[in-house]
mmCIF file of C-alpha atoms in Angstrom:
data_model
loop_
_atom_site.group_PDB
_atom_site.id
_atom_site.type_symbol
_atom_site.label_atom_id
_atom_site.label_comp_id
_atom_site.label_asym_id
_atom_site.label_seq_id
_atom_site.Cartn_x
_atom_site.Cartn_y
_atom_site.Cartn_z
ATOM 1 C CA MET A 1 7.975 17.440 8.494
ATOM 2 C CA ARG A 2 7.329 16.009 5.150
ATOM 3 C CA GLY A 3 10.092 17.959 3.481
ATOM 4 C CA SER A 4 12.432 16.398 6.025
ATOM 5 C CA ALA A 5 11.293 12.925 5.024
ATOM 6 C CA TYR A 6 11.922 13.844 1.354
ATOM 7 C CA ASN A 7 15.297 15.174 2.348
ATOM 8 C CA ARG A 8 16.110 11.947 4.110
ATOM 9 C CA MET A 9 15.270 10.097 0.814
ATOM 10 C CA GLY A 10 17.839 12.400 -0.904
ATOM 11 C CA ILE A 11 15.042 14.445 -2.638
ATOM 12 C CA GLN A 12 16.182 18.020 -2.599
ATOM 13 C CA PRO A 13 15.198 20.779 -2.907
ATOM 14 C CA VAL A 14 11.462 20.512 -2.149
ATOM 15 C CA GLY A 15 9.561 23.617 -2.968
ATOM 16 C CA VAL A 16 6.594 24.529 -0.870
ATOM 17 C CA PHE A 17 4.511 27.583 -1.905
ATOM 18 C CA THR A 18 1.407 29.354 -0.943
ATOM 19 C CA GLU A 19 -0.600 32.150 -2.755
ATOM 20 C CA LEU A 20 0.628 35.701 -2.095
ATOM 21 C CA GLN A 21 -2.748 36.867 -0.815
ATOM 22 C CA ASP A 22 -5.201 34.999 1.301
ATOM 23 C CA SER A 23 -8.000 33.343 -0.639
ATOM 24 C CA ALA A 24 -11.064 31.195 0.030
ATOM 25 C CA THR A 25 -8.936 28.143 -0.482
ATOM 26 C CA ASN A 26 -5.504 29.244 0.737
ATOM 27 C CA ASN A 27 -3.781 26.646 -1.699
ATOM 28 C CA ILE A 28 -0.419 25.104 -0.917
ATOM 29 C CA TYR A 29 1.694 23.877 -3.682
ATOM 30 C CA VAL A 30 4.516 21.288 -3.198
ATOM 31 C CA LEU A 31 7.136 20.799 -5.902
ATOM 32 C CA ILE A 32 8.917 17.436 -5.523
ATOM 33 C CA PRO A 33 11.864 16.970 -7.949
ATOM 34 C CA CYS A 34 12.445 13.308 -8.913
ATOM 35 C CA ASP A 35 14.935 11.923 -11.502
ATOM 36 C CA SER A 36 12.401 9.390 -12.910
ATOM 37 C CA PRO A 37 8.684 8.328 -12.720
ATOM 38 C CA GLU A 38 9.978 5.230 -10.892
ATOM 39 C CA ASP A 39 11.488 7.389 -8.135
ATOM 40 C CA PHE A 40 8.227 9.380 -7.797
ATOM 41 C CA ALA A 41 6.190 6.147 -7.652
ATOM 42 C CA ALA A 42 8.308 4.793 -4.841
ATOM 43 C CA ILE A 43 7.599 7.731 -2.481
ATOM 44 C CA PRO A 44 4.513 6.449 -0.749
ATOM 45 C CA ALA A 45 6.061 3.158 0.282
ATOM 46 C CA ARG A 46 9.230 4.978 1.357
ATOM 47 C CA LEU A 47 7.122 7.408 3.439
ATOM 48 C CA ALA A 48 5.243 4.505 4.952
ATOM 49 C CA ALA A 49 8.415 2.945 6.089
ATOM 50 C CA ASP A 50 9.813 6.071 7.510
ATOM 51 C CA ALA A 51 9.132 5.904 11.369
ATOM 52 C CA ASP A 52 10.067 9.497 11.824
ATOM 53 C CA TYR A 53 7.675 10.710 9.225
ATOM 54 C CA GLN A 54 4.877 8.417 10.483
ATOM 55 C CA LYS A 55 5.272 9.810 13.960
ATOM 56 C CA ALA A 56 5.422 13.440 12.988
ATOM 57 C CA ALA A 57 2.445 13.080 10.577
ATOM 58 C CA ALA A 58 0.282 10.921 12.740
ATOM 59 C CA GLU A 59 -2.338 13.526 13.498
ATOM 60 C CA PHE A 60 -2.595 14.538 9.848
ATOM 61 C CA LEU A 61 -2.570 10.994 8.494
ATOM 62 C CA ASN A 62 -5.222 9.874 11.055
ATOM 63 C CA ALA A 63 -7.582 12.803 10.751
ATOM 64 C CA PRO A 64 -11.235 11.524 10.866
ATOM 65 C CA LYS A 65 -13.451 11.844 7.881
ATOM 66 C CA SER A 66 -15.811 14.113 9.897
ATOM 67 C CA ASP A 67 -12.851 16.602 10.261
ATOM 68 C CA PRO A 68 -10.391 16.005 7.250
ATOM 69 C CA ALA A 69 -6.879 17.499 7.202
ATOM 70 C CA TYR A 70 -7.708 18.848 3.740
ATOM 71 C CA VAL A 71 -10.792 19.540 1.597
ATOM 72 C CA ARG A 72 -9.183 18.749 -1.839
ATOM 73 C CA PHE A 73 -6.022 17.104 -2.970
ATOM 74 C CA GLU A 74 -4.734 17.404 -6.560
ATOM 75 C CA SER A 75 -1.632 15.879 -7.964
ATOM 76 C CA SER A 76 0.179 16.516 -11.213
ATOM 77 C CA LEU A 77 3.125 14.782 -12.734
ATOM 78 C CA LEU A 78 5.151 17.245 -14.798
ATOM 79 C CA VAL A 79 8.070 16.532 -16.997
ATOM 80 C CA ALA A 80 10.921 19.073 -17.078
ATOM 81 C CA PHE A 81 12.019 20.270 -20.484
ATOM 82 C CA ASP A 82 15.474 20.085 -21.879
ATOM 83 C CA GLY A 83 17.750 22.715 -20.530
ATOM 84 C CA MET A 84 15.633 23.311 -17.348
ATOM 85 C CA LYS A 85 15.770 20.244 -15.292
ATOM 86 C CA ARG A 86 16.970 21.343 -11.820
ATOM 87 C CA MET A 87 15.645 23.699 -9.334
ATOM 88 C CA VAL A 88 17.766 26.381 -7.777
ATOM 89 C CA LEU A 89 17.079 27.758 -4.288
ATOM 90 C CA PRO A 90 16.802 31.522 -4.218
ATOM 91 C CA ALA A 91 19.134 33.389 -1.684
ATOM 92 C CA ALA A 92 17.483 33.504 1.671
ATOM 93 C CA ASP A 93 18.248 37.261 1.986
ATOM 94 C CA LYS A 94 16.695 38.180 -1.525
ATOM 95 C CA LYS A 95 13.128 39.208 -1.750
ATOM 96 C CA PRO A 96 10.939 37.934 -3.377
ATOM 97 C CA ASN A 97 12.156 34.326 -2.883
ATOM 98 C CA VAL A 98 11.343 32.875 -6.235
ATOM 99 C CA LEU A 99 12.427 29.249 -6.999
ATOM 100 C CA SER A 100 13.839 28.986 -10.454
ATOM 101 C CA CYS A 101 15.335 26.318 -12.707
ATOM 102 C CA ALA A 102 18.937 26.065 -13.793
ATOM 103 C CA LEU A 103 20.403 24.958 -16.966
ATOM 104 C CA ILE A 104 22.345 21.654 -16.680
#
């Protein structure tokens, strides 16, 4: 549901990736494109004000410390380099579905 909340904010496309093979951690990666650091910094407040998001994410957001929703959370802020600033969704019927960047 979080992707939907991002889409409601006009943030598109949001990339969600997993590892190709199972691992001990089964990492999930989320790529959230923003036009500025300020736009990125505003996301938590906008999610907090999104009633649909709050309802859909309630179980996850209210997970008790004795049974957390995740073991580890890591966040990195990356800056796109000139010439490769926008993501392009792969065609749904093409395999493998690899997200790429497009020249603008």
